[in-house]
């Protein structure tokens, strides 16, 4: 029957054939020229193949605890995928599912390291496939929730810019293919425009304004299988309310330290206008160097030998990345990671606040995503290199902010205030995630709750809420992952002793890659 790693490779092969754009993001060049097929007949075949593999994984008898943990993680990841398409049916109900697949498939080829000319033929095949792919989407979509339609319409402009930019860049890299690229790009843009028109005419939205909600049963399935969280939606709601109350009190205290007033919102609004003195990329570079040196001097986490390149956000992504974003190396290829930074330009992009940069760098780079993701990619276990839950990945990045706060990294009261505001933002996400999908909360109510609690522009809150509607249980992953990681750290300290170096805990944790913290707790022998 083979080992867990053998079955994991079989699963990955199936998954990459099912989702070629995801394969390209992972560095699997064999799938670079394809787009997926998500019509009813193709989906039946895909899901049947996944269910067959599920049976083989269930029958496997692992020889040791590490293999049993990997088998459990692999089985839950497969089940999460199947449950998503059986119960949430994004291929039928979310036009952005199709658009994201198309855009990510093109983007993955543009940002991958190496010769762009060598990738031009595959990119051309994807551009040529776009019209038929979008026609398949039009024929497959059925009663999409209005909020999903709005989100798809909002993405068309950036997606069109991505296609146009891809043609321009690829044409320069492979001038011999210029004519074919231009023709394929033109037809892809025409198909995209036609799909946008169809969203307002023939692909009519569902009558139920809350059709986006997955319901408590599917929400609980995700909590259990994707994140291995024992508590249900009501318990997470209560924790979210507690975290909001606690963080607001800490914000008031931080505001008093800044200027005597408890009005932290007005202080944040004033401070947001304070930009770095010089070049914004240089400011991020300096902060990344400072955070890297800090964690090395404090011996907080294991280091990484994978370089991090701070680079301007590509023009076609700037509308989606107002400040900064982390792009990990393709897991199958390795190479440097990219840290995109969007510089303000002619008032079209938000001012980069100098006091917020420390939290962003800590979250995205050191000791956040860059440290953890590259550690996972270096593991020998195929499961732990590839299977991950946002409760771990996003939970680690938010925990990294807390870790650096505890260690004294945020030296100014201004940076401390922004750190706490970011924590409050993640606490509010718990309430909105649970509320939208299990408590009859409407998108309008979610936007109001966000803007009432946070100093956030309504337009940004609306974009946030559209994403929350389409990604059940993802948004709660930040703060719940931080909570569960702090609890795991406490359990480890009780056994290891108060004087044990934190780096030892983090090194042990990194051995589990991006697996749910409950599985790491099991492997560490710290079961509750």
mmCIF file of C-alpha atoms in Angstrom, residues 14 34 50 60 108 140 166 174 190 234 241 262 307 324 341 362 372 379 384 388 417 423 436 455 473 480 488 508:
data_model
loop_
_atom_site.group_PDB
_atom_site.id
_atom_site.type_symbol
_atom_site.label_atom_id
_atom_site.label_comp_id
_atom_site.label_asym_id
_atom_site.label_seq_id
_atom_site.Cartn_x
_atom_site.Cartn_y
_atom_site.Cartn_z
ATOM 1 C CA UNK A 14 -4.584 14.447 -7.993
ATOM 2 C CA UNK A 34 -3.440 24.148 -18.229
ATOM 3 C CA UNK A 50 -10.450 11.914 -4.112
ATOM 4 C CA UNK A 60 -3.146 2.595 6.023
ATOM 5 C CA UNK A 108 2.197 32.261 -10.658
ATOM 6 C CA UNK A 140 -21.790 26.184 -14.748
ATOM 7 C CA UNK A 166 1.433 39.460 -18.635
ATOM 8 C CA UNK A 174 9.911 35.995 -25.990
ATOM 9 C CA UNK A 190 -12.703 40.099 -24.546
ATOM 10 C CA UNK A 234 -20.560 29.475 20.120
ATOM 11 C CA UNK A 241 -16.011 38.974 22.523
ATOM 12 C CA UNK A 262 -8.111 57.380 26.147
ATOM 13 C CA UNK A 307 16.745 34.973 1.226
ATOM 14 C CA UNK A 324 2.711 44.894 1.742
ATOM 15 C CA UNK A 341 5.793 46.697 -0.826
ATOM 16 C CA UNK A 362 7.117 41.063 12.067
ATOM 17 C CA UNK A 372 7.796 29.544 9.489
ATOM 18 C CA UNK A 379 11.075 19.251 6.310
ATOM 19 C CA UNK A 384 4.284 18.548 6.660
ATOM 20 C CA UNK A 388 -1.197 23.420 6.231
ATOM 21 C CA UNK A 417 -0.628 51.283 19.675
ATOM 22 C CA UNK A 423 -4.841 42.500 17.403
ATOM 23 C CA UNK A 436 -21.907 35.770 8.954
ATOM 24 C CA UNK A 455 -10.911 53.078 12.785
ATOM 25 C CA UNK A 473 -13.376 29.897 9.182
ATOM 26 C CA UNK A 480 -7.795 31.553 17.396
ATOM 27 C CA UNK A 488 0.433 25.111 23.696
ATOM 28 C CA UNK A 508 9.847 21.629 18.299
#
